[in-house]
Short mmCIF file of C-alpha atoms in Angstrom, two decimals:
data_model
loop_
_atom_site.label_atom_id
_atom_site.label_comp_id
_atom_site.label_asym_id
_atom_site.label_seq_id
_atom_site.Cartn_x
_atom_site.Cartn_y
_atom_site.Cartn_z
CA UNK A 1328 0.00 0.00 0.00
CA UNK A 1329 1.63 3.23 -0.88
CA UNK A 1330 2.34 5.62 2.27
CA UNK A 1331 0.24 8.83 1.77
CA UNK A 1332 0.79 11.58 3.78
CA UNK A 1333 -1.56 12.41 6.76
CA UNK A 1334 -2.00 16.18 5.35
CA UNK A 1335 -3.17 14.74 1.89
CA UNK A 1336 -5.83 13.10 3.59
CA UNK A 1337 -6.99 16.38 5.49
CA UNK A 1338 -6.94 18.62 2.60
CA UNK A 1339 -5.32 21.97 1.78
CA UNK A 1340 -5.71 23.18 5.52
CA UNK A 1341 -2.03 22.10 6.51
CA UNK A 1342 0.93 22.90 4.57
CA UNK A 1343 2.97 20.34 5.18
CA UNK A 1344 3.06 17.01 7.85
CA UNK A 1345 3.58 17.00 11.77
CA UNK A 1346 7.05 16.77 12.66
CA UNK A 1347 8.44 12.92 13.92
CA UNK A 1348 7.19 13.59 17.71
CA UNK A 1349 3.67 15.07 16.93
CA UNK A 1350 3.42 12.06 14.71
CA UNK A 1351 4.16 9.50 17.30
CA UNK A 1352 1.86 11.15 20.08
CA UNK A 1353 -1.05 11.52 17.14
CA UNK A 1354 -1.17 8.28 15.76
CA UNK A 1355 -3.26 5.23 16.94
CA UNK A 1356 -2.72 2.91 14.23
CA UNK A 1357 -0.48 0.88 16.60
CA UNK A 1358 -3.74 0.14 18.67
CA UNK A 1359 -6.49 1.08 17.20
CA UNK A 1360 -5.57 -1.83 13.88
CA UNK A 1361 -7.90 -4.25 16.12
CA UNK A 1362 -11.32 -2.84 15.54
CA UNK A 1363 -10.50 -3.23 11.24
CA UNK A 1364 -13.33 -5.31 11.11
CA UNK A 1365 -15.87 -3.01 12.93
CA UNK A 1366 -14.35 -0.20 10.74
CA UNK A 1367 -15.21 -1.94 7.65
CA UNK A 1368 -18.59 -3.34 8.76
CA UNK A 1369 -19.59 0.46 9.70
CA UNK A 1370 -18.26 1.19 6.13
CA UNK A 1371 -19.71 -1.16 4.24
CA UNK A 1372 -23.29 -0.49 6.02
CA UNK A 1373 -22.93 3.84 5.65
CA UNK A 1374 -22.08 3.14 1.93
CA UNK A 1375 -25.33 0.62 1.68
CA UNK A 1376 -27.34 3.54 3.45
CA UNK A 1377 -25.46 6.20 1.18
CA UNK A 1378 -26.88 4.15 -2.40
CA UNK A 1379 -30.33 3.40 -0.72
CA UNK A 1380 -30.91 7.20 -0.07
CA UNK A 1381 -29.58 8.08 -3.61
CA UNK A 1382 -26.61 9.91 -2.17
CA UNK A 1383 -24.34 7.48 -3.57
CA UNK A 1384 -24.86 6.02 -7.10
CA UNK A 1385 -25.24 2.38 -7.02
CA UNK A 1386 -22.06 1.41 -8.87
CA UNK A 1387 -20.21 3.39 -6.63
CA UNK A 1388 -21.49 1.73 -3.34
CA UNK A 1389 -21.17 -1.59 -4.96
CA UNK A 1390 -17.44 -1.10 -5.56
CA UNK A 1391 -16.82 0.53 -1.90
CA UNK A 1392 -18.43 -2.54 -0.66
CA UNK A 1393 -16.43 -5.22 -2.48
CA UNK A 1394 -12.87 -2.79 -2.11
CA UNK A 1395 -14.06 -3.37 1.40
CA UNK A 1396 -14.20 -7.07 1.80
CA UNK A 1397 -10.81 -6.85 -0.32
CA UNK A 1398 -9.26 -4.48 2.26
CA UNK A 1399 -10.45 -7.42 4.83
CA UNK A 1400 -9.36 -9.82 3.72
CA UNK A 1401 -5.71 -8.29 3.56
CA UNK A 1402 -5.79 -7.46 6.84
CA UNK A 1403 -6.78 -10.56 7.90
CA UNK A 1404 -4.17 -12.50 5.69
CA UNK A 1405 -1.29 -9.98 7.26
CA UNK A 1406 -0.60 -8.42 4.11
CA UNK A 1407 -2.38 -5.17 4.91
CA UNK A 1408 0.80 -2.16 5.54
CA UNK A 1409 -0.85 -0.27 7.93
CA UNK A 1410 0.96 3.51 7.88
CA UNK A 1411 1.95 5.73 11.46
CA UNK A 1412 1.48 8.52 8.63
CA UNK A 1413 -2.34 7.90 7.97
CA UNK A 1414 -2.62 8.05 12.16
CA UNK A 1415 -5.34 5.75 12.68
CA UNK A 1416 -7.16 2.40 11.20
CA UNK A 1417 -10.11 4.60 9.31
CA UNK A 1418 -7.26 6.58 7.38
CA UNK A 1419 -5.56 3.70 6.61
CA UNK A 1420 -8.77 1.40 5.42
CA UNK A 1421 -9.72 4.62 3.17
CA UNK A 1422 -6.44 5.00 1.77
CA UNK A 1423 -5.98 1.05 0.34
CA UNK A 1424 -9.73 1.48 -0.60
CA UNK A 1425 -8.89 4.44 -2.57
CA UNK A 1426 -5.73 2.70 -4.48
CA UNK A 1427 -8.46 -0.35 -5.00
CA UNK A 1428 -11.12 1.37 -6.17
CA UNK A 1429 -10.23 5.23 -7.42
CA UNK A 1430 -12.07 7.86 -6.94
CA UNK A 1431 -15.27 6.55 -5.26
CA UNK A 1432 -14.12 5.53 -2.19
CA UNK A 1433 -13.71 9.33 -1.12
CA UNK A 1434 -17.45 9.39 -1.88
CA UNK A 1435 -17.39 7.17 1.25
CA UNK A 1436 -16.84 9.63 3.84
CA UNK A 1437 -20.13 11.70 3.14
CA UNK A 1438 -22.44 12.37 5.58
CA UNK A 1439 -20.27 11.09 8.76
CA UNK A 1440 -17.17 12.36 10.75
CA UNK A 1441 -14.53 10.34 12.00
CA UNK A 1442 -16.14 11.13 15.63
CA UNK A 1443 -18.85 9.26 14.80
CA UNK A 1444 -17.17 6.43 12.74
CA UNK A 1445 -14.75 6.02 16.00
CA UNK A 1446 -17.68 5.61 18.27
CA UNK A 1447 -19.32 3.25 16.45
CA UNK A 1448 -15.88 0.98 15.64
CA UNK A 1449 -15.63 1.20 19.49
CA UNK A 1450 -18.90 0.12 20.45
CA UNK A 1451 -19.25 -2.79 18.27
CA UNK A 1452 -15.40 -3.74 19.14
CA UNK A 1453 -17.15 -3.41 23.14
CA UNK A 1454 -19.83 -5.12 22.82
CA UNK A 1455 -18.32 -8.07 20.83
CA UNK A 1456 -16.31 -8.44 23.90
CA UNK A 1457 -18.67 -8.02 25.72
CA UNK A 1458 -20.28 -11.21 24.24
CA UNK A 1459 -17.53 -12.99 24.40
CA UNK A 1460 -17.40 -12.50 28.45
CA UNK A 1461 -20.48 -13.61 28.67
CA UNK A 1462 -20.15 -17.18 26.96
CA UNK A 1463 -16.56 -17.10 29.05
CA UNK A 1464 -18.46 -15.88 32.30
CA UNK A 1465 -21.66 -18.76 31.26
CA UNK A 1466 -18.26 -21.95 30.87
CA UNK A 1467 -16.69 -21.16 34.07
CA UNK A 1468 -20.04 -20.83 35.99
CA UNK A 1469 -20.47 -24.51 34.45
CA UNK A 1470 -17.66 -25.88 35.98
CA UNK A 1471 -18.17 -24.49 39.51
CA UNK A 1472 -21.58 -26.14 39.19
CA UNK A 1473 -20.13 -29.71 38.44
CA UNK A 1474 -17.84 -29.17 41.09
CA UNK A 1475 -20.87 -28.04 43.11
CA UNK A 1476 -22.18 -30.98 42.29
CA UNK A 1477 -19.57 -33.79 42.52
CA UNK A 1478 -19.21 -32.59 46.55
CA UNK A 1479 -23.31 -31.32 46.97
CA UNK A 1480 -22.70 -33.10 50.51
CA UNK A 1481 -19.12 -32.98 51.49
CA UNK A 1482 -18.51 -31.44 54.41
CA UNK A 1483 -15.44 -28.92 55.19
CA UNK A 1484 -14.83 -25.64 57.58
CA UNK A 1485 -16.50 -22.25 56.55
CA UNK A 1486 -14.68 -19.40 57.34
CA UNK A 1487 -15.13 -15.80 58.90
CA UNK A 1488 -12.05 -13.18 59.54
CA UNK A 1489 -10.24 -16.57 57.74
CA UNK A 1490 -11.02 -18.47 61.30
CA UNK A 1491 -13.14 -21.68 61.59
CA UNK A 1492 -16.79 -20.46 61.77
CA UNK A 1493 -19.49 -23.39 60.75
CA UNK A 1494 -19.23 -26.37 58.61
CA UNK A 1495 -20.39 -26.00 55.34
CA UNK A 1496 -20.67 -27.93 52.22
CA UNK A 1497 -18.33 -27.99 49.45
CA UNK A 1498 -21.14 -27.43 46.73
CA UNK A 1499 -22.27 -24.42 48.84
CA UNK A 1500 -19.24 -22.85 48.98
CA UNK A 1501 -18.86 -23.31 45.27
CA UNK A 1502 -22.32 -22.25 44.38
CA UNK A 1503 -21.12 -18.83 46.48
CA UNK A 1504 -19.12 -18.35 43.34
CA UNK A 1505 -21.82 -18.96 40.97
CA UNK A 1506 -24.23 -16.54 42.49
CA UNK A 1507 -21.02 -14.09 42.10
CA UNK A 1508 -20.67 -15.11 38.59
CA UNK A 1509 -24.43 -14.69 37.65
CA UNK A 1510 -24.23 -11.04 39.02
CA UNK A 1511 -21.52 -9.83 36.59
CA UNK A 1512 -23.03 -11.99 33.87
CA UNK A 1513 -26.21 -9.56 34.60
CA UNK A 1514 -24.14 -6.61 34.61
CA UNK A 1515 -22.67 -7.28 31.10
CA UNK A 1516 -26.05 -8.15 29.60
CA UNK A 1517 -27.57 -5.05 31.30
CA UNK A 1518 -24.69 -2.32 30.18
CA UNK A 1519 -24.79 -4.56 26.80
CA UNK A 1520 -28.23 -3.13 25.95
CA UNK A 1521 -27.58 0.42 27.28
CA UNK A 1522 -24.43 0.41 25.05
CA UNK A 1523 -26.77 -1.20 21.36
CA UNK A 1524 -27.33 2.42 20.41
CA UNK A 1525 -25.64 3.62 16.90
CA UNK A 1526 -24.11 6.87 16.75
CA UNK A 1527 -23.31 6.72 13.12
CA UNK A 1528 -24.72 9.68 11.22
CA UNK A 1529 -24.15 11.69 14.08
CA UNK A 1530 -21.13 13.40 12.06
CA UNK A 1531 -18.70 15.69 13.36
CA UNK A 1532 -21.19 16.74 16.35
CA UNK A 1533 -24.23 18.72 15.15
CA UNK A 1534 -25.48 15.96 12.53
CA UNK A 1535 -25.31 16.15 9.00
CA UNK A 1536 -27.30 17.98 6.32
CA UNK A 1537 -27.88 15.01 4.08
CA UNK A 1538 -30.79 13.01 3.71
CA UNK A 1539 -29.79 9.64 5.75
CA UNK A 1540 -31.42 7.20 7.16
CA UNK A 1541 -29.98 6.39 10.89
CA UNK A 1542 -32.50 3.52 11.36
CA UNK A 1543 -31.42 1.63 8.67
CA UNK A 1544 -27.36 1.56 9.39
CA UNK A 1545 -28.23 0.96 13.14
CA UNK A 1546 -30.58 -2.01 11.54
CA UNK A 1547 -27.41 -3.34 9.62
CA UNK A 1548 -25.33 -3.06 12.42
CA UNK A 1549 -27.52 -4.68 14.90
CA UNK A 1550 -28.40 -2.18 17.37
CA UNK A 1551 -31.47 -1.29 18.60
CA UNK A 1552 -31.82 2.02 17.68
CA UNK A 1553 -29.90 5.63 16.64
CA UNK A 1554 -28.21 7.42 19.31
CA UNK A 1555 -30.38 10.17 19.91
CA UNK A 1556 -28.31 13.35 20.40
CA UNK A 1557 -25.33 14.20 18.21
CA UNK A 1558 -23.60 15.80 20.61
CA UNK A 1559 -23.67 12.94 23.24
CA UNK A 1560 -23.65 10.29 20.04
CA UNK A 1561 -19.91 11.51 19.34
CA UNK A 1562 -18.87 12.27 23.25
CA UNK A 1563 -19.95 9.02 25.06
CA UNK A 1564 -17.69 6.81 26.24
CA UNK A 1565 -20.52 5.47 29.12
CA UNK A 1566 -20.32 2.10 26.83
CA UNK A 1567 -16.47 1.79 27.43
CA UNK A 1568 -17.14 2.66 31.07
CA UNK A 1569 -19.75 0.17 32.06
CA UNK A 1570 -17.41 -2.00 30.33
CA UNK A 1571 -14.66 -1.94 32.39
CA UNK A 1572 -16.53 -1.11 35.86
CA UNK A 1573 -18.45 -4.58 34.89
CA UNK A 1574 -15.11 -6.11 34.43
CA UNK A 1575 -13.52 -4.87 37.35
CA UNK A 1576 -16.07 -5.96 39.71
CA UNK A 1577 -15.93 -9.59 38.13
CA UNK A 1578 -11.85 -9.40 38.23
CA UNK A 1579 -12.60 -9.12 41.47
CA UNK A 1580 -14.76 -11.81 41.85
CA UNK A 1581 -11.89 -13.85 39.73
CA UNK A 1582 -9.26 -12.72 42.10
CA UNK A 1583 -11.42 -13.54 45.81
CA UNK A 1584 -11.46 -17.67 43.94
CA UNK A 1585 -7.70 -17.03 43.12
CA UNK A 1586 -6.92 -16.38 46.82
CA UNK A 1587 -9.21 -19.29 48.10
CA UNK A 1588 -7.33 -21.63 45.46
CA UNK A 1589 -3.86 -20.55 46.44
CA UNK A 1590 -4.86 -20.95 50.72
CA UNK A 1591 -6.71 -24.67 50.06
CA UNK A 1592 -3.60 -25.94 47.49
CA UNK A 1593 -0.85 -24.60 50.06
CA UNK A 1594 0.53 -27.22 52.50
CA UNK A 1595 -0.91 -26.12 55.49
CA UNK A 1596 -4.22 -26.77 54.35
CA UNK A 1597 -4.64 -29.13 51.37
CA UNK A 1598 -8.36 -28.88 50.64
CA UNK A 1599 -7.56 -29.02 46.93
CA UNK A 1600 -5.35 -30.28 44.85
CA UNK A 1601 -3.93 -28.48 41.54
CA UNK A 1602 -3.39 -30.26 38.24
CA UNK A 1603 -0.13 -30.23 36.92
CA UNK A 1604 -1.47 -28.14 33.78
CA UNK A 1605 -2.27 -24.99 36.51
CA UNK A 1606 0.69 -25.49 38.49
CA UNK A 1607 4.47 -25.40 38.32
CA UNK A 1608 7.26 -26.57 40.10
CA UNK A 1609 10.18 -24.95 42.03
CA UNK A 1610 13.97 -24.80 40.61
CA UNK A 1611 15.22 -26.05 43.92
CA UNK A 1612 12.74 -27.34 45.77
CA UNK A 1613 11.29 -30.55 44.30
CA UNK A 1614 8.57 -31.43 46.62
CA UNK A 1615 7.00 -28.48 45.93
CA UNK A 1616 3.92 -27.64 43.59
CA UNK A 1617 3.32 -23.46 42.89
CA UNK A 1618 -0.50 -22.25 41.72
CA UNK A 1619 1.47 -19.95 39.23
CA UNK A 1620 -2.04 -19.93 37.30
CA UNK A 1621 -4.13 -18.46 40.38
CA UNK A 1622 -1.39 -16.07 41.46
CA UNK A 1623 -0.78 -14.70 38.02
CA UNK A 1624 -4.62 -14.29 37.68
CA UNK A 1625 -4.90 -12.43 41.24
CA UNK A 1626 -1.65 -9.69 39.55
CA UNK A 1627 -3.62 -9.46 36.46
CA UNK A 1628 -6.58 -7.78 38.02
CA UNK A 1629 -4.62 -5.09 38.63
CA UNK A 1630 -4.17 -3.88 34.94
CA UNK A 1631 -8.39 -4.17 34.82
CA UNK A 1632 -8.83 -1.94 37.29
CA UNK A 1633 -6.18 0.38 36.45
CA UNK A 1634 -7.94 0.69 33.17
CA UNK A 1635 -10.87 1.72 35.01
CA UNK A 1636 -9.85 4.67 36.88
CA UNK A 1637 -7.35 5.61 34.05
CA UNK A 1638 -10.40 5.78 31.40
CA UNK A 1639 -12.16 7.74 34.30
CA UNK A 1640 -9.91 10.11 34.46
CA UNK A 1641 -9.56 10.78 30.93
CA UNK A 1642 -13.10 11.43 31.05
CA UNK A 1643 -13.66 13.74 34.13
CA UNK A 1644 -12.69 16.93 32.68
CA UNK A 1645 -13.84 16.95 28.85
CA UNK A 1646 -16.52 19.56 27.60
CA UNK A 1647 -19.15 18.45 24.87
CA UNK A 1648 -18.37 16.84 22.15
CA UNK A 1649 -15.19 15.09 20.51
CA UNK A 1650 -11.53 15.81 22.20
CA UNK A 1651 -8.35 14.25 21.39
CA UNK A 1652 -7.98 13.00 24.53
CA UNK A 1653 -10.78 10.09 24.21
CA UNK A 1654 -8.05 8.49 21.71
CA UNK A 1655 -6.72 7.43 24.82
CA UNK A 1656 -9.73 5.36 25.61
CA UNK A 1657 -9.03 2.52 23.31
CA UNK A 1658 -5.96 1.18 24.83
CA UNK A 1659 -6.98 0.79 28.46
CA UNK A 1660 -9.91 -1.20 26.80
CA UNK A 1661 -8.32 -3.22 24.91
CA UNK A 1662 -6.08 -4.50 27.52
CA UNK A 1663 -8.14 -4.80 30.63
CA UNK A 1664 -10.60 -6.84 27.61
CA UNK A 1665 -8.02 -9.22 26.95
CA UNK A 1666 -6.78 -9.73 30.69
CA UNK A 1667 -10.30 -10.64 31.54
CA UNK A 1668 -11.09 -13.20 28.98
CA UNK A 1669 -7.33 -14.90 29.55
CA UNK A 1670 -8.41 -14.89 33.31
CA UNK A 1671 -11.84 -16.09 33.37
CA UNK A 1672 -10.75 -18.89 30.78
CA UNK A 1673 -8.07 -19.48 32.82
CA UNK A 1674 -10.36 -20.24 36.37
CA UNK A 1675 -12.56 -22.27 34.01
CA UNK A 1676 -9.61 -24.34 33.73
CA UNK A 1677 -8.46 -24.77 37.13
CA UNK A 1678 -11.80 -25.37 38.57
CA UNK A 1679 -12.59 -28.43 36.01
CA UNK A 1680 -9.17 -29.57 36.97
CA UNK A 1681 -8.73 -29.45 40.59
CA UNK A 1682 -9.29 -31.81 42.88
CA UNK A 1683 -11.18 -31.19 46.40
CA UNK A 1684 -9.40 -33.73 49.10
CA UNK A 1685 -12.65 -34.84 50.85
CA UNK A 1686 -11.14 -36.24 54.00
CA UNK A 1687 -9.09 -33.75 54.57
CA UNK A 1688 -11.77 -31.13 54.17
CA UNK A 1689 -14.24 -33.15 56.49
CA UNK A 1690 -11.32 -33.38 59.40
CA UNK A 1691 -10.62 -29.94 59.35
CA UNK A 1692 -14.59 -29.27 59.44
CA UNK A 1693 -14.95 -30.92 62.71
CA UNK A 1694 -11.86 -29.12 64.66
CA UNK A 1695 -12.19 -25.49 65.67
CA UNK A 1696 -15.26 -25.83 68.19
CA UNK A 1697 -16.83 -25.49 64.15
CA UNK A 1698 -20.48 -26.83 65.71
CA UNK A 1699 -20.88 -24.29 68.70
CA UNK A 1700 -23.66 -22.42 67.23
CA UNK A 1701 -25.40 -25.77 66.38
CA UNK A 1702 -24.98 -26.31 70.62
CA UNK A 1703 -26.51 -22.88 71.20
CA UNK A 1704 -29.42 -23.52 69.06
CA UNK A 1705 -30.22 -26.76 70.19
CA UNK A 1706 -30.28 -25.33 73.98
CA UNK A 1707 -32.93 -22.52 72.67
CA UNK A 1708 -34.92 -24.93 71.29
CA UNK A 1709 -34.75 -27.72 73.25
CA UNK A 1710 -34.45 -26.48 77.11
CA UNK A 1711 -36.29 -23.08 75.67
CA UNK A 1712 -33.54 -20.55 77.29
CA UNK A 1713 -33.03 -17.08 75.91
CA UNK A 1714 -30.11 -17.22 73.35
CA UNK A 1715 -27.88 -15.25 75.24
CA UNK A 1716 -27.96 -17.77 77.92
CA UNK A 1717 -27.76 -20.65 75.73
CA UNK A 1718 -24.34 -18.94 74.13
CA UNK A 1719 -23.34 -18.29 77.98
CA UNK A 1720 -23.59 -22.00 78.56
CA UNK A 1721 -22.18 -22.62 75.26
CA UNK A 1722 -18.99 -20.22 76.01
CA UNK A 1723 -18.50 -22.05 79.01
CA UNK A 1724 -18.57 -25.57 77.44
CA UNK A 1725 -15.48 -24.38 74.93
CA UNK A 1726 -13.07 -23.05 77.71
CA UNK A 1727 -13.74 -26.29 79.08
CA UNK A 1728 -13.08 -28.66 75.94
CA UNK A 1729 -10.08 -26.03 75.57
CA UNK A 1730 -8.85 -27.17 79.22
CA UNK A 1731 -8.87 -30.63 78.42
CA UNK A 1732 -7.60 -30.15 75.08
CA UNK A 1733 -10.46 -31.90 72.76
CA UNK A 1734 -13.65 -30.62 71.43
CA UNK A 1735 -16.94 -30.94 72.30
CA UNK A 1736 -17.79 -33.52 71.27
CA UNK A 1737 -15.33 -35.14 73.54
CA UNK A 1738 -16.60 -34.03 76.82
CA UNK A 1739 -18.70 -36.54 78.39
CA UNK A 1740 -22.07 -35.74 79.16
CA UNK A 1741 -21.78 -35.45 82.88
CA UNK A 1742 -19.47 -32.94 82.01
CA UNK A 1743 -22.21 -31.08 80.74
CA UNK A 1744 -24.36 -30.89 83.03
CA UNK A 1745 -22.15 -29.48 85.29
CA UNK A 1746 -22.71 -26.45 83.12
CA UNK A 1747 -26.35 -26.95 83.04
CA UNK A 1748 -28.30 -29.79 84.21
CA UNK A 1749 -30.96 -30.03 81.56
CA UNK A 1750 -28.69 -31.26 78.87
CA UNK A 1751 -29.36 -34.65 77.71
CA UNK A 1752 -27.79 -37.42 75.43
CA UNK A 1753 -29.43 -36.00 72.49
CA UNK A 1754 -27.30 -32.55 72.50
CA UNK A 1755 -24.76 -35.21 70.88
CA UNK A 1756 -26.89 -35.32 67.75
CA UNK A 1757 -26.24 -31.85 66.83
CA UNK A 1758 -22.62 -31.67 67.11
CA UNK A 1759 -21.61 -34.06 64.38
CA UNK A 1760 -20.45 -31.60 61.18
CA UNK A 1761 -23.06 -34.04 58.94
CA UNK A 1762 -25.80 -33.22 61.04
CA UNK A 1763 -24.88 -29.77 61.61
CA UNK A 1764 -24.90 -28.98 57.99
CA UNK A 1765 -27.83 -31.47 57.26
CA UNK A 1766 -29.83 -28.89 59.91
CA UNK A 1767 -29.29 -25.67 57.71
CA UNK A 1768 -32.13 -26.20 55.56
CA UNK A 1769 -33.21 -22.41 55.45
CA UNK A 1770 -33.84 -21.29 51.62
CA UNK A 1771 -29.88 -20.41 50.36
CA UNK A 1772 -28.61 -22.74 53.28
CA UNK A 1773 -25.80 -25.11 53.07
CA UNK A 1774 -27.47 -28.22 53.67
CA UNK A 1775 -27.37 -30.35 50.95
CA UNK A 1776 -30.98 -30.34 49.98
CA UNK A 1777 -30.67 -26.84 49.60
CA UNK A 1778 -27.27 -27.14 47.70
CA UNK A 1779 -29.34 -29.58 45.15
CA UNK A 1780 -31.90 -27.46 44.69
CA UNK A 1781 -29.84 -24.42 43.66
CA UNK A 1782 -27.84 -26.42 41.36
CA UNK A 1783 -30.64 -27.14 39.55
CA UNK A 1784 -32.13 -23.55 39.90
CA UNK A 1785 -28.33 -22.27 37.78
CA UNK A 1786 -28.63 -25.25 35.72
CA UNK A 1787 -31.85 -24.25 34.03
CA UNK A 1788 -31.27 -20.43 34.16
CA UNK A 1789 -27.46 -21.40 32.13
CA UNK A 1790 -29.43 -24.06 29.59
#
C-alpha cells in the first residue's frame, strides 16, 4: 500500500506534515488496527445507506463494498501495511480502498465524521467483547456447578475473619461463586443493551445535512436504535465505562477464587489439589507444587482496574463533544478486555481440573469448636432458654473442651451438666459436622438439599 501523507488526507488546511514527535503522540494505528473489522462493517453499512438514499450512485457503493471485503481480507491475511502517517485504522482502510477502487471511495466519507465512525468501531469492538465474556463468564459458571455438584454433601470448615466459623458444604461454597458469577453476567447483559445504540450519522457533532437514514445503518449493524443526540452520540464513552466497571467488579470476583485456590492448594491446608497443567514446580525445591495460574490471575486484576480509573480520568474533565484526549480510551480497553477473557478462561480451567481432598476437608470441618452455634441452638430450642444464655452455657462448654484439650464432642455428658443440668444425650446429635450442615435447611442454606436445589435452579437459568 503506498504511504500517503496524513495532510493529503486532510486537505489543503495544513501545509505540510507533523514533525516525527507530533506524529508519534497523534497516531493510533499501533492500537487502534484491532477494531478493522468493525471499521469496515460500519463502512460497508454507511455506503449501503449512502446508495439506498440516492446519495451514492449504485455502482459506486457496490465497488466501496467489495474494495471493502478486499481491504479485509488483507488485513486478515497480514498483508495489509498499515501507515503511522495515515494516524489511525479509518485513514488507513480509506487509503488502500482508494488505491483499489479510485475515486469513489472518497465518496465514502459523506455524511459522517470520524467522531462518529470512532464511536461506532468502538462500540461494536465493546460489545463483541462483551459477548464474548459472557459465553466465558456462562463456561466457568459450568464448571463451579459440576464441582458443586460432585461434593453437593461434602462437608469442610467455613470461614469468617479466615477463622473456623461453621461447617459448610463444598457445593455451597462453590455455588457462592456462581451466584457471584451470575451477578456480573447480569451486569454485562444489562450495560450490553444500554451500550446497542448507533451513533453513526451523528457526524462531526451537530449531525449532518444530508438526507440519511440512521434507522437503517443501526438495523445493519444490529443495534437497537440511533443514538439520539449528536452531541452525546460523538462524546460518550458510558459504553467503554460500564465495560470496564463490569469487568472490574468480576476481576474481582476472579481474584477472591484465586486467593481461596492458592490458601486450600498450600501445604498447610490441602483442601484441593492443583493439576499439573495450573501449576508449576520450584527450581530447587522438588517437593514443591506453585499455583502460578491463580497467582498470576490475582496480579492481572490489577491492569483491569487500572484501566478503570485511568479511562475515568480521561473522562472527568472533557466539555461536549469530541476531544483528542478520548483516543486514549481505546488502549486501556483493549487491555483490561483481553486480561479478563485470559483470566476467566483461565479459572474455568483450574476449577474443572482441581481436585477437592474430601477427607481432609471433612477433618478440618470438625476441629475449631466449628459446631458451637449448632450447641446454642439446640439449647434454645430444646431447654427453651433465651439465646444469650444458651451462648453463655455454650462459652462455658469451649473453655472447658479447651482445658482438656479436645472438642466438644469429647466431653462426656456429665461434664455437661455441670454447666447446666438439663442437657441430655441427644445434644450429641447436633454436634456431628453431617448433622450440623444437614440442619441448615433455610432457603440459600448449606445443607445439601438446599445445595441440590440451587444447582438445579443455575442449571436451568445457564441451559
Amino acid at each position: 500500500m503506498t504511504d500517503t501523507s496524513s495532510n493529503q488526507m486532510w486537505g489543503g488546511r495544513f501545509a505540510s506534515g507533523p514533525d516525527a514527535i507530533m506524529e508519534a503522540i497523534n497516531a493510533s494505528i499501533g492500537f487502534d488496527r484491532r477494531m478493522a473489522a468493525q471499521d469496515i462493517a460500519g463502512s460497508r453499512a454507511h455506503a449501503a445507506m449512502l446508495a439506498a438514499q440516492g446519495i451514492l450512485t449504485d455502482s459506486d457503493a457496490q465497488a466501496i463494498r467489495k474494495g471493502l471485503l478486499t481491504v479485509l481480507s488483507e488485513i486478515e491475511a497480514g498483508r495489509f501495511e498499515f501507515s503511522a502517517a495515515l494516524e489511525d485504522i479509518h485513514m488507513n482502510v480509506e487509503a488502500r480502498l482508494k488505491e483499489l477502487v479510485g475515486e469513489a471511495a472518497g465518496r465514502l466519507h459523506t455524511a459522517r465524521s470520524r467522531n462518529d465512525q470512532v464511536a461506532t468501531d468502538f462500540r461494536l469492538w465493546v460489545r463483541d467483547r462483551v459477548d464474548a465474556t459472557d459465553e466465558a463468564l456462562t463456561a466457568l459458571m459450568h464448571a463451579l456447578l459440576a464441582q458443586a455438584e460432585a461434593g453437593a454433601d461434602w462437608v469442610m470448615p467455613g470461614f469468617t475473619h479466615l477463622q473456623t466459623a461453621q461447617p459448610v458444604t463444598w457445593g455451597h461454597h462453590m455455588l457462592a461463586y456462581v451466584e457471584m458469577l451470575g451477578r456480573d453476567r447480569a451486569r454485562f447483559r444489562d450495560a450490553r443493551a444500554r451500550m446497542n445504540e448507533c451513533p453513526l450519522g451523528a457526524a462531526a457533532l451537530a449531525g449532518t445535512s444530508f438526507p440519511i437514514d440512521r434507522d437503517a445503518t443501526a438495523r445493519d449493524l444490529g443495534f437497537d436504535r440511533p443514538c439520539a443526540n449528536s452531541l452525546d452520540a460523538v462524546s460518550d464513552r458510558d459504553f467503554a465505562l460500564e465495560f470496564l466497571a463490569s469487568a472490574s467488579i468480576c476481576a474481582m470476583h476472579l481474584s477472591r477464587l484465586a486467593e481461596e485456590l492458592v490458601i486450600w492448594s498450600s501445604a498447610q491446608f490441602r483442601f484441593v489439589t492443583m493439576s499439573d497443567r495450573w501449576s508449576t514446580g520450584s527450581s530447587i525445591m522438588p517437593q514443591k507444587r506453585n499455583p502460578d495460574a491463580a497467582e498470576l490471575l490475582r496480579a492481572k486484576i490489577g491492569r483491569i482496574f487500572g484501566a478503570n480509573v485511568a479511562l475515568m480520568t480521561v473522562m472527568k474533565g472533557l466539555p461536549l463533544a469530541y476531544s483528542k484526549d478520548m483516543q486514549e480510551d481505546k488502549e486501556q480497553v483493549f487491555d483490561a478486555a483481553d486480561n479478563l477473557l485470559l483470566a476467566l478462561a483461565a479459572m474455568a480451567g483450574m476449577v474443572a481440573d482441581m481436585q477437592a481432598n474430601r477427607d481432609v476437608m471433612a477433618a478440618a470441618a470438625g476441629a475449631g469448636f466449628s459446631t458451637v452455634t449448632d450447641l446454642a441452638d439446640w439449647l434454645v430450642r430444646t431447654l427453651d432458654l433465651p439465646f444469650r444464655d444458651a451462648h453463655h452455657v455454650t462459652g462455658t462448654l469451649v473453655a472447658r473442651a479447651e482445658a482438656r484439650g479436645c472438642d466438644l464432642p469429647d466431653l462426656s455428658l456429665s461434664e455437661m451438666q455441670e454447666v447446666h443440668p438439663g442437657i441430655t444425650e441427644a445434644v450429641f446429635d447436633v454436634l456431628g459436622v453431617d448433622n450440623s450442615v444437614a440442619s441448615r435447611t433455610s432457603y440459600g442454606g448449606t445443607a445439601p438439599a438446599q445445595v441440590r436445589a440451587q444447582i438445579a435452579r443455575w442449571k436451568e437459568a445457564l441451559a
